[in-house]
Coordinates of C-alpha atoms (C1' of nucleotides) in Angstrom, one line a residue:
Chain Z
X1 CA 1.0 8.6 12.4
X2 CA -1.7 8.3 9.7
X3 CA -5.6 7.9 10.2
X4 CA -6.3 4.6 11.0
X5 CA -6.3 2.7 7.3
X6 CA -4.8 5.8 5.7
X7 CA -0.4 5.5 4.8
X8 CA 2.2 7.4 3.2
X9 CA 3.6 5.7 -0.3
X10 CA 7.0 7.0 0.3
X11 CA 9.3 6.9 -3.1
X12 CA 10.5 3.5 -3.3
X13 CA 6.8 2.8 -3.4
X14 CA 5.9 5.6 -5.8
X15 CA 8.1 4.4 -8.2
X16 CA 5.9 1.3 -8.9
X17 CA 3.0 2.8 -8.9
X18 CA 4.1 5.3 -11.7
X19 CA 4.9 2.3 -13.3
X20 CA 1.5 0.9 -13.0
X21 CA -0.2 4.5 -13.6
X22 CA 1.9 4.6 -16.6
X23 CA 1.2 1.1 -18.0
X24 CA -3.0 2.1 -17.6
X25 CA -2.9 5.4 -18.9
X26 CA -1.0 4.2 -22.4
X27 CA -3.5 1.0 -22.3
X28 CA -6.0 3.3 -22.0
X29 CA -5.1 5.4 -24.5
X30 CA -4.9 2.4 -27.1
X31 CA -8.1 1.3 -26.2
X32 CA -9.4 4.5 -27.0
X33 CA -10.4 5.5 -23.5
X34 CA -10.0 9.3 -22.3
X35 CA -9.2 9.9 -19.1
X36 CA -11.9 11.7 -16.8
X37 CA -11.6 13.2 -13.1
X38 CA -14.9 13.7 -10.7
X39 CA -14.9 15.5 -7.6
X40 CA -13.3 13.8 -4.8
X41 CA -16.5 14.2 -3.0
X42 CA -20.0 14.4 -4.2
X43 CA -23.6 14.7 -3.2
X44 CA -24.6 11.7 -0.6
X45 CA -27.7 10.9 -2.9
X46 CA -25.8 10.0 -6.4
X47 CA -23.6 6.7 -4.2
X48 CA -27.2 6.3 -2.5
X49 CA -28.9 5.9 -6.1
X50 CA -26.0 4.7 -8.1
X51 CA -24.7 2.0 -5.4
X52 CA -27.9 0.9 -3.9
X53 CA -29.0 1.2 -0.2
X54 CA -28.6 -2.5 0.8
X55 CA -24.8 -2.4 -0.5
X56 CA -22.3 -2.4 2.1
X57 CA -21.0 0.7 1.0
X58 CA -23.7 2.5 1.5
X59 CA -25.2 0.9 4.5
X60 CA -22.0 1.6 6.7
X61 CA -19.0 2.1 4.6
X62 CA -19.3 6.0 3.5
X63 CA -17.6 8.9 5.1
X64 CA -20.4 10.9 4.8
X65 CA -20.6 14.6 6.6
X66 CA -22.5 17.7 6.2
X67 CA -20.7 20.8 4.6
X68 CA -21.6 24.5 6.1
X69 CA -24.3 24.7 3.4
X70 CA -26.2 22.7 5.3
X71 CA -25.7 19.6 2.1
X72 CA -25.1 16.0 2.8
X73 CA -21.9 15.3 1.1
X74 CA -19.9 11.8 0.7
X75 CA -16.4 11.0 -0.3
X76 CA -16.2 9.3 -3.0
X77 CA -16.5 4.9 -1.9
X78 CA -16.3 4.0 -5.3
X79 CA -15.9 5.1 -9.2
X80 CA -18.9 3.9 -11.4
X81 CA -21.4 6.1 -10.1
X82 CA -19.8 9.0 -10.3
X83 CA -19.0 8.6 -13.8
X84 CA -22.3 7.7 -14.9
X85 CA -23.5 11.3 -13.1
X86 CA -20.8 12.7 -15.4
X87 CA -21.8 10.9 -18.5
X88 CA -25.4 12.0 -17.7
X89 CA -24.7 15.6 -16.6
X90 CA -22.6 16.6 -19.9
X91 CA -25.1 15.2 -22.1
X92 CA -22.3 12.3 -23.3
X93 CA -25.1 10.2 -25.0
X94 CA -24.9 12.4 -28.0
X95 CA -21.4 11.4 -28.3
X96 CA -20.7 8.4 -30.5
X97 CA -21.3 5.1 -28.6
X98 CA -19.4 3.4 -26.8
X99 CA -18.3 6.3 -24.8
X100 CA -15.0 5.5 -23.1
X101 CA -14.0 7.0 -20.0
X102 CA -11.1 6.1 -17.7
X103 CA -9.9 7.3 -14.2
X104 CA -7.5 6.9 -11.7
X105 CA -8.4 7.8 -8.2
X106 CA -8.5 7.6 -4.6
X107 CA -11.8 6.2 -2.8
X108 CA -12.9 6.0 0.7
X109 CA -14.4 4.0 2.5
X110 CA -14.5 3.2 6.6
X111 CA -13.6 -0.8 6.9
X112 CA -11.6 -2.6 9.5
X113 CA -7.8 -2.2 7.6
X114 CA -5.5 -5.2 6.8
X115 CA -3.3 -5.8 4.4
X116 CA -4.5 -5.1 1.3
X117 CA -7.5 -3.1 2.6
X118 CA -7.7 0.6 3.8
X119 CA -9.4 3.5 4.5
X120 CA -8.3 5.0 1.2
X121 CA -7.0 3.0 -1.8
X122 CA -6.6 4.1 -5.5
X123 CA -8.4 2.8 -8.3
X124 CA -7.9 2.8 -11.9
X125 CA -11.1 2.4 -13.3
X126 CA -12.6 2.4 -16.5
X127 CA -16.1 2.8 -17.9
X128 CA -18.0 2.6 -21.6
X129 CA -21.4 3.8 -22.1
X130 CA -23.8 3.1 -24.6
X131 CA -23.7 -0.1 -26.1
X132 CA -25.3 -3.7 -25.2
X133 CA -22.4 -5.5 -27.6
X134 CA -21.3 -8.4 -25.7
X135 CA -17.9 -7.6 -27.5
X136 CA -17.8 -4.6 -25.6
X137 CA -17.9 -6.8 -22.2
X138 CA -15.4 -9.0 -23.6
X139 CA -12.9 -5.8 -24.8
X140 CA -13.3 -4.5 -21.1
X141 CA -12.2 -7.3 -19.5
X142 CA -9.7 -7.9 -22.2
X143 CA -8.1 -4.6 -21.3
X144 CA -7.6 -5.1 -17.6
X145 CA -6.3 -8.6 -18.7
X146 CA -4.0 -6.7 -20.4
X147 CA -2.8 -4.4 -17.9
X148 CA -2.3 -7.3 -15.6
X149 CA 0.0 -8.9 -18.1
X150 CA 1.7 -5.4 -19.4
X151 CA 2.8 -5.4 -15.4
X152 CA 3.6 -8.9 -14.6
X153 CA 1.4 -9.0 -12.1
X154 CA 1.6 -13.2 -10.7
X155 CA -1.0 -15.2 -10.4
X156 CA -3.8 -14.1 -11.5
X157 CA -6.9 -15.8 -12.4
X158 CA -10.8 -14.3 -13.7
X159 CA -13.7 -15.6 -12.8
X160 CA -16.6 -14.8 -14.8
X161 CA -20.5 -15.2 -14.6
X162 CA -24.1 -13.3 -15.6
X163 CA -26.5 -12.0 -13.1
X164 CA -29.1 -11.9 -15.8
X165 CA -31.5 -8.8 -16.4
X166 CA -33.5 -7.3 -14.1
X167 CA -36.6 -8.8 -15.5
X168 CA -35.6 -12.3 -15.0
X169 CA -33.6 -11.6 -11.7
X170 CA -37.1 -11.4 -9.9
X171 CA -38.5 -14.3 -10.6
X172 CA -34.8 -16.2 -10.0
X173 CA -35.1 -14.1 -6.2
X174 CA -38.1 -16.0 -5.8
X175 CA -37.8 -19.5 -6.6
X176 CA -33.9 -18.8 -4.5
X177 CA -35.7 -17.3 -1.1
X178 CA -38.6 -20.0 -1.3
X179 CA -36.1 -22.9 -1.8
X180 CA -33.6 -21.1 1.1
X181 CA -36.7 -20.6 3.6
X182 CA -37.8 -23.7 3.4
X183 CA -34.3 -24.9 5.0
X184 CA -33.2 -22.2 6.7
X185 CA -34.1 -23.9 10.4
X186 CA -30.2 -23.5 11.3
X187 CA -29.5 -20.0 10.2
X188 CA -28.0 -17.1 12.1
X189 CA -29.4 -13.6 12.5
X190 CA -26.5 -12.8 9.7
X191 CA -27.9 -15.3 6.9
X192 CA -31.9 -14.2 7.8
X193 CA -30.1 -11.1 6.7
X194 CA -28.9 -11.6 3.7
X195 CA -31.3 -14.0 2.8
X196 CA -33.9 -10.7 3.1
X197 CA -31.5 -8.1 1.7
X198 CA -29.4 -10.1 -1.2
X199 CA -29.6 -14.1 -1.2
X200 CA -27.8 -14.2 -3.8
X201 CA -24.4 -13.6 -1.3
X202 CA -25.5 -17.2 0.6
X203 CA -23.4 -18.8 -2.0
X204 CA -20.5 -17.2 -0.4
X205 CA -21.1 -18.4 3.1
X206 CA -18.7 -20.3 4.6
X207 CA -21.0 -22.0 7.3
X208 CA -21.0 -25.6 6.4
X209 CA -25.0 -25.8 6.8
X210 CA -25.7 -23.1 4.7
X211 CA -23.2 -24.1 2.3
X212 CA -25.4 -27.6 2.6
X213 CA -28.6 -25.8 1.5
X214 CA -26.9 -23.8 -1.3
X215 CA -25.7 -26.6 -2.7
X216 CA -28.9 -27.7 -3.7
X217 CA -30.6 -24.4 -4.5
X218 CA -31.4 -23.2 -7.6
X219 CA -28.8 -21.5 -9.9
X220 CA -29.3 -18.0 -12.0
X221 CA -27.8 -19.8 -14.3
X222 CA -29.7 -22.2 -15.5
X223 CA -32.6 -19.6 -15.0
X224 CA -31.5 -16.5 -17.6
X225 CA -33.7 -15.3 -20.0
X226 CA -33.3 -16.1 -23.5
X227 CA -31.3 -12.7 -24.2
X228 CA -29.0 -12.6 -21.3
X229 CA -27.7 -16.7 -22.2
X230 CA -27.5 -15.4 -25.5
X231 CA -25.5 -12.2 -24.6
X232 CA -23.3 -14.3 -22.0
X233 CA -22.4 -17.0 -24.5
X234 CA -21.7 -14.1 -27.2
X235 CA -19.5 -12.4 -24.1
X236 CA -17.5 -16.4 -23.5
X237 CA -17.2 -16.9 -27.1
X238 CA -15.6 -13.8 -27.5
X239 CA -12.9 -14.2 -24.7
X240 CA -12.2 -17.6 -26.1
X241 CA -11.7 -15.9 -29.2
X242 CA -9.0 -13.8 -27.4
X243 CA -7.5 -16.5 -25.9
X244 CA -8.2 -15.2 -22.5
X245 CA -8.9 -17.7 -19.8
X246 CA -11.6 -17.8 -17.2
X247 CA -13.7 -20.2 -15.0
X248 CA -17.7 -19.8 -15.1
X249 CA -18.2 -19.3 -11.5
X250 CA -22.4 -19.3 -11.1
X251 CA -21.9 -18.0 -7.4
X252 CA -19.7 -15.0 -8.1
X253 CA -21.9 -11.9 -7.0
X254 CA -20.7 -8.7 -6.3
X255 CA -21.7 -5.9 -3.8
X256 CA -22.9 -3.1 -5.7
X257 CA -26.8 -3.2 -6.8
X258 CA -25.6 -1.7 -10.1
X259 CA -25.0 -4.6 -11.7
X260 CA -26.6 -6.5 -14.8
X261 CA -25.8 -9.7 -16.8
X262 CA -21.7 -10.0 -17.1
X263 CA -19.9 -9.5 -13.8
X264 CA -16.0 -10.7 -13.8
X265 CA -13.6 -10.7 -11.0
X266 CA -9.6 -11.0 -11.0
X267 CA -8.1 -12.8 -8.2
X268 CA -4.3 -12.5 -7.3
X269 CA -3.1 -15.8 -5.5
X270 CA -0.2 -13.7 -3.6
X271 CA -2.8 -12.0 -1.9
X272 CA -4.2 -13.5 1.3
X273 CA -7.8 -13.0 2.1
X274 CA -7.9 -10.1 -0.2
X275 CA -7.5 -11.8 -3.2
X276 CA -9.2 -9.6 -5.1
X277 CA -7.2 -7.1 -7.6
X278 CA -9.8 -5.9 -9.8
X279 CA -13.4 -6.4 -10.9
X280 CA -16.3 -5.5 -12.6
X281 CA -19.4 -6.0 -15.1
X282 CA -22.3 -4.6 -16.6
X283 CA -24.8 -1.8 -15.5
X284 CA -27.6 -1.5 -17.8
X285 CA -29.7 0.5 -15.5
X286 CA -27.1 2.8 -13.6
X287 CA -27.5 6.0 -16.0
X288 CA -31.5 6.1 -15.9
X289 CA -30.9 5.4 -12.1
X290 CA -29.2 9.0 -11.9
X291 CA -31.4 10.8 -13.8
X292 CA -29.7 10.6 -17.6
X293 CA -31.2 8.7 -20.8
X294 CA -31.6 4.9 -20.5
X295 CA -28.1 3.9 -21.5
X296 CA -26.5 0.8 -21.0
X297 CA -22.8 0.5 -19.8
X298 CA -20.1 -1.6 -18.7
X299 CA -16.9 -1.0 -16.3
X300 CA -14.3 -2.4 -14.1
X301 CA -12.3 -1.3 -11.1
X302 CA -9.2 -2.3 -10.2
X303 CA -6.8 -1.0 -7.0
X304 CA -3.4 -0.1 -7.2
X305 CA -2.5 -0.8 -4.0
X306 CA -3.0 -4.2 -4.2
X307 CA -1.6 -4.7 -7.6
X308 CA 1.5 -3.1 -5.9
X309 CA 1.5 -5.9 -3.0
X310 CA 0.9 -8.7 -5.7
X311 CA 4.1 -6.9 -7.9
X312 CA 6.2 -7.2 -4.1
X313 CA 5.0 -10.6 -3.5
X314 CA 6.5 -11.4 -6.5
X315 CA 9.7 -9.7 -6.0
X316 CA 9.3 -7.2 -8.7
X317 CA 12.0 -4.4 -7.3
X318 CA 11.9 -0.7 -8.8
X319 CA 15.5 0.4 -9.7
X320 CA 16.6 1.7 -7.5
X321 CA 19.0 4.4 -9.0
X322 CA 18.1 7.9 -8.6
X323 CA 20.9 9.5 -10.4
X324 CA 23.0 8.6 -13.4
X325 CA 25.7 11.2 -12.6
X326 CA 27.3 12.6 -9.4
X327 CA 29.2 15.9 -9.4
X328 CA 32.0 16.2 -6.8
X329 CA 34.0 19.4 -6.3
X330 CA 36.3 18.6 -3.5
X331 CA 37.1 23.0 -3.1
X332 CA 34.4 24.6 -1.3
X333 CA 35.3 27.7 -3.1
X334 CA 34.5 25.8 -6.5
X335 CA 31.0 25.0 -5.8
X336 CA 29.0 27.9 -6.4
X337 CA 30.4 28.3 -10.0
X338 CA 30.0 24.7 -11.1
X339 CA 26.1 25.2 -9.8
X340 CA 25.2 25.9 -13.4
X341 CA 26.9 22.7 -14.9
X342 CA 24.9 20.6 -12.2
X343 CA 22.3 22.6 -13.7
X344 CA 22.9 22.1 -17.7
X345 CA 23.5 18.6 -17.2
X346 CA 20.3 18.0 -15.6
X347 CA 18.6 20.4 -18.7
X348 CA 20.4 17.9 -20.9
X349 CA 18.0 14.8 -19.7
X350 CA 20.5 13.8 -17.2
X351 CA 20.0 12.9 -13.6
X352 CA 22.6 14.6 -11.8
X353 CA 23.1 15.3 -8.4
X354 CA 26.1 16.8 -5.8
X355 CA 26.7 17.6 -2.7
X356 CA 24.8 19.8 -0.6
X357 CA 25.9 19.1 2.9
X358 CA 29.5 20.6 2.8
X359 CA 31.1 17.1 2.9
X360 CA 34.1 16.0 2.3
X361 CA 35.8 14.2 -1.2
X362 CA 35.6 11.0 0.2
X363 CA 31.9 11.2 1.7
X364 CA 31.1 12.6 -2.0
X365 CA 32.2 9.3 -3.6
X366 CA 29.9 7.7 -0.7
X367 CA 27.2 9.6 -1.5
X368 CA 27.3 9.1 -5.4
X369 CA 27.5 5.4 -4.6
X370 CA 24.4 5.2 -2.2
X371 CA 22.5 7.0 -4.8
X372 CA 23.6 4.5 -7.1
X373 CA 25.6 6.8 -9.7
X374 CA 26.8 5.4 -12.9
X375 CA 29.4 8.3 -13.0
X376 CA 31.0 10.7 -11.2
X377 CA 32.7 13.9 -12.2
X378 CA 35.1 15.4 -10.0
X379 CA 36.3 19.1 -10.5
X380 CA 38.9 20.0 -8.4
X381 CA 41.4 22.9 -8.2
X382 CA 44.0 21.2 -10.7
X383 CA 41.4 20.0 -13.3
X384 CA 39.3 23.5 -12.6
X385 CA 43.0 25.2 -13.6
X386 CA 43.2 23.1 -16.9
X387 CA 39.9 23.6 -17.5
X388 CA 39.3 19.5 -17.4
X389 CA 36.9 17.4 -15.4
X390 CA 37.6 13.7 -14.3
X391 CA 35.5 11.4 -15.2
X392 CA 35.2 8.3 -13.2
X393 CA 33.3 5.3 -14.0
X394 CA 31.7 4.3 -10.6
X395 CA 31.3 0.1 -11.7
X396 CA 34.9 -0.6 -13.2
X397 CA 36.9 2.5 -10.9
X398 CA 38.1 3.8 -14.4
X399 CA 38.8 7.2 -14.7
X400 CA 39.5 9.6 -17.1
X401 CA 39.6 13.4 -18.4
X402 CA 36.9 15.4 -20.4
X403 CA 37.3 19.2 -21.3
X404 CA 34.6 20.4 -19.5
X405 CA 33.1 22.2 -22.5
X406 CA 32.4 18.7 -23.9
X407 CA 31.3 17.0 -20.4
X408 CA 27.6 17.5 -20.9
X409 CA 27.7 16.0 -24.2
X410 CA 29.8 13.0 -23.0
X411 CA 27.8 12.5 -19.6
X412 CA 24.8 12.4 -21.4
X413 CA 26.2 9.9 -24.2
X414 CA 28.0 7.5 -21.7
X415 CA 24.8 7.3 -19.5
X416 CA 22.3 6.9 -22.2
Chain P
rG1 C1' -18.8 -4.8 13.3
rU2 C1' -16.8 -10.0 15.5
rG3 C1' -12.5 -13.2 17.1
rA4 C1' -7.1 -13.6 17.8
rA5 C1' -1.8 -12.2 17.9
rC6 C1' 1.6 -8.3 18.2
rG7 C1' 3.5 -2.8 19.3
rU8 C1' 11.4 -1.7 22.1
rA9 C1' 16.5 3.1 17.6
rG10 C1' 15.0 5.2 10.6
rC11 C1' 14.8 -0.7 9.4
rU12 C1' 15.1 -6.1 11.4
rC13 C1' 15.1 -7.7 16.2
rA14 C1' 17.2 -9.3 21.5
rG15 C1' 16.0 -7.9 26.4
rU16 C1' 16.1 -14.1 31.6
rC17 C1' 12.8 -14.4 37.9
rG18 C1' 10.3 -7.0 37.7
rG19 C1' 16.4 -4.0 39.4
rU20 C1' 18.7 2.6 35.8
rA21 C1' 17.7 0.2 27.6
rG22 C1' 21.1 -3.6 23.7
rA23 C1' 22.8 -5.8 18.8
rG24 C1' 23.0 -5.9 13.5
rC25 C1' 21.9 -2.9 9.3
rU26 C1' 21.5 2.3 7.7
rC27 C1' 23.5 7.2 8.4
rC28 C1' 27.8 10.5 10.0
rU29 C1' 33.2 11.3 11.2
rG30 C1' 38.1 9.5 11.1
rG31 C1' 42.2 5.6 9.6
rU32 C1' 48.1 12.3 6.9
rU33 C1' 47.5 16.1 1.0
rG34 C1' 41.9 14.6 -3.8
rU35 C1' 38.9 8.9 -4.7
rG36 C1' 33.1 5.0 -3.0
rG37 C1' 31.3 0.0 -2.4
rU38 C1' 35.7 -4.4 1.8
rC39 C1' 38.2 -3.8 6.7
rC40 C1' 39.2 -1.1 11.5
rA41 C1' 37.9 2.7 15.2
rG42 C1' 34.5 6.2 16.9
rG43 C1' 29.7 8.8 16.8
rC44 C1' 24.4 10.3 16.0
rG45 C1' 19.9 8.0 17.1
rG46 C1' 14.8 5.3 22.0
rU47 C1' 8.8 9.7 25.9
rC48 C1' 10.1 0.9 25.3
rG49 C1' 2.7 3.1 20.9
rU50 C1' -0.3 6.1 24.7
rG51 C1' -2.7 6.7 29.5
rG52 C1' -3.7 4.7 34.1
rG53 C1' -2.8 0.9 38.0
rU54 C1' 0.2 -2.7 41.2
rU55 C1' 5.3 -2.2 43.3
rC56 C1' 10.6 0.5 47.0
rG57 C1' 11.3 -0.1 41.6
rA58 C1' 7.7 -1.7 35.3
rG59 C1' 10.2 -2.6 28.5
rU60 C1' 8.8 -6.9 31.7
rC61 C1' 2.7 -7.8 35.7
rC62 C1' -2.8 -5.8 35.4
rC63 C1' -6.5 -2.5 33.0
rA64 C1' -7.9 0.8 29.3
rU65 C1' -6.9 3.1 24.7
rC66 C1' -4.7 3.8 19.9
rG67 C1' -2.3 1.3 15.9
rU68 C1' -0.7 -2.9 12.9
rU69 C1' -1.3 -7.9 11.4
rC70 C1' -4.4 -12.5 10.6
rA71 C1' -9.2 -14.6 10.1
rC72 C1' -14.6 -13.6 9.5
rC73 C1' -17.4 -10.0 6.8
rC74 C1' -16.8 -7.1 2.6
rC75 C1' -14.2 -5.4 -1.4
rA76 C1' -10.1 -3.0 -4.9

RNA sequence: GUGAACGUAGCUCAGUCGGUAGAGCUCCUGGUUGUGGUCCAGGCGGUCGUGGGUUCGAGUCCCAUCGUUCACCCCA
């Protein structure tokens, strides 16, 4: 068995996720994104800078351990911060801005597993530094919009809001904790927590009382500064432009400290309690956290795992053909000759398989049906004699001859 | 971390009041010379998640543990 929250993606599964690896990586590559890969572990203190120490993540989420070096290491919970290290590290600001990066990898992190939510999960990511353009927010989401649509993915919906800038964001944490504490009578040792460490996640609560005192506080929204509604209108105006749809959602906060003015989250509804498939926003102040130049950036994540559920939910099977061509040579003694035409057909862009289990003609045909053949060429003693091979269409039954000097040129043209 | 449900063959499941483990599907072999997907016959395949306990006897009852699932929380 696995580690708890851990699984095996066996191939019926791998084939839809190199469907959804292959649909990012050419998105990617039209956005003008290039593809970037940081170590699968890294030093504890860039996820304790870059993610903040009253995220989740950090407070009880990370495998952290020490290495014989005596360092404290973590694997990697999430992708942002290690990328803005990167960025910093190789000097990227000289690059021109936006600098696009993209990744695809797996993060850890210890939560209670369910569907939808493991141990370790995948994430295609992506990340541009180096530019305050509202367009630039609006292009990031648009991409992952895209990729969404590119894979049929059901269902899915973006919510979208601004957590102002940190200037303002004090202030708005004020007026918030002075309006909560003055009602917060009824609260639990769980919202006296929050309400210290980030009172901005009350909104989510789902305790009627609390959702009663929320309800009239104050919103962030209606307390931004002059630049970030500005920026936030520019960053609506821009997806409206694109025709892409999304609700305002004043509430919508999301766990990592990181973020600044946009955040966005995509919802899938054929997911359960994990609804979400992908998210992101804005981090202005992540780069100068880690030690590089002030640079501002924005970034999404997005998991593949449970864009893969949402694709099943939606009945969205991988073919499941694994050959186009089956070669059956009912003679033992004939098999280790016609190795090599297995071979050239197979060099000729065809997927071609044959038996390797000594079985018999009839099992052969079996076999070249399970694996869902188009064709199947039998070589026998007579047609070896005559130097023929018969072809045999495995849908209609048809059969007929080929000179086996012209078979890989006709395989590869009737399977095309 | 909290609450709840569930763990029997590769898969989906049945198993009565405790009495020596079953089906369907898959896979394999046959049904007279070298022809699949239908049909027929046969076969492979299970430490009943694991460890204790109760009992003459436990898949079945009890406890613990591990795992999965659902919800909370959080997130992708």
């Amino acid at each position: 068995m696995p580690s708890r929250g851990t699984r095996d993606v066996l191939p019926a599964e791998s084939r839809v996720r190199a469907r959804i690896e292959a649909a990012a990586a050419r998105l990617m590559a039209r956005y003008g994104f290039g593809r970037i890969t940081t170590p699968t572990f890294e030093e504890t203190e860039v996820f304790v800078r870059g993610v903040g120490t009253s995220t989740d993540i950090v407070r009880k989420e990370m495998y952290t351990f020490t290495d014989r070096g005596g360092r404290s290491l973590t694997l990697r919970p999430e992708g942002t911060a290690p990328v803005a290290r990167a960025f910093a590290e190789h000097g990227m600001h000289k690059l021109p801005a936006p600098v696009k990066l993209w990744y695809l990898a797996p993060m850890f992190r210890f939560e209670a597993p369910q569907s939808g939510r493991f141990r370790e999960h995948w994430q295609v990511g992506a990340e541009a530094f180096g530019s305050e353009d509202p367009l630039l927010d609006a292009e990031m989401i648009t991409l992952l919009a895209d990729l969404y649509a590119d894979l049929g993915v059901p269902g899915v919906r973006l919510r979208l809001s601004s957590l102002g800038d940190p200037a303002t964001r004090g202030p708005y944490r004020d007026l918030l904790v002075a309006h909560v504490e003055a009602r917060a009578a009824g609260f639990g040792e769980e919202e006296r927590m929050r309400l210290r460490d980030n009172p901005m996640r009350l909104f989510d609560s789902k305790d009627p009382h609390v959702q009663e005192v929320m309800a009239g506080a104050p919103r962030l929204a209606d307390h931004l500064s002059e630049e970030a509604r500005a920026h936030h209108d520019r960053v609506k105006g821009a997806l409206d432009a694109l025709g892409i749809a999304y609700e305002e959602d004043p509430t919508l906060v999301r766990g990592l400290d990181y973020y600044t003015r946009t955040v966005f989250e995509f919802t899938c509804d054929r997911l359960g309690a994990q609804s979400g498939i992908g998210g992101g926003g804005r981090y202005d102040g992540l780069v100068a956290d880690l030690g590089g130049p002030p640079t501002p950036g924005v970034g999404f994540g997005t998991g593949v795992e449970r864009i893969t559920l949402a694709l099943e939910a939606a009945g969205a099977d991988a073919d499941g053909a694994v050959v186009d061509c089956y070669l059956a040579v009912p003679d033992p003694a004939l098999r280790p000759g016609l190795m090599p035409l297995v071979r050239e057909l197979r060099r000729a862009g065809v997927r071609c398989e044959s038996d390797l289990r000594g079985r018999g003609l009839k099992a052969m045909l079996r076999h070249a049906a399970g694996l869902g053949a188009r064709l199947c060429v039998i070589v026998g003693p007579r047609e070896h004699q005559e130097g023929m091979a018969t072809v045999r269409d495995m849908r209609s039954g048809e059969q007929h001859e080929v000179p086996l000097g012209r078979l890989v040129e006709h395989v590869r043209g009737a399977v095309a």
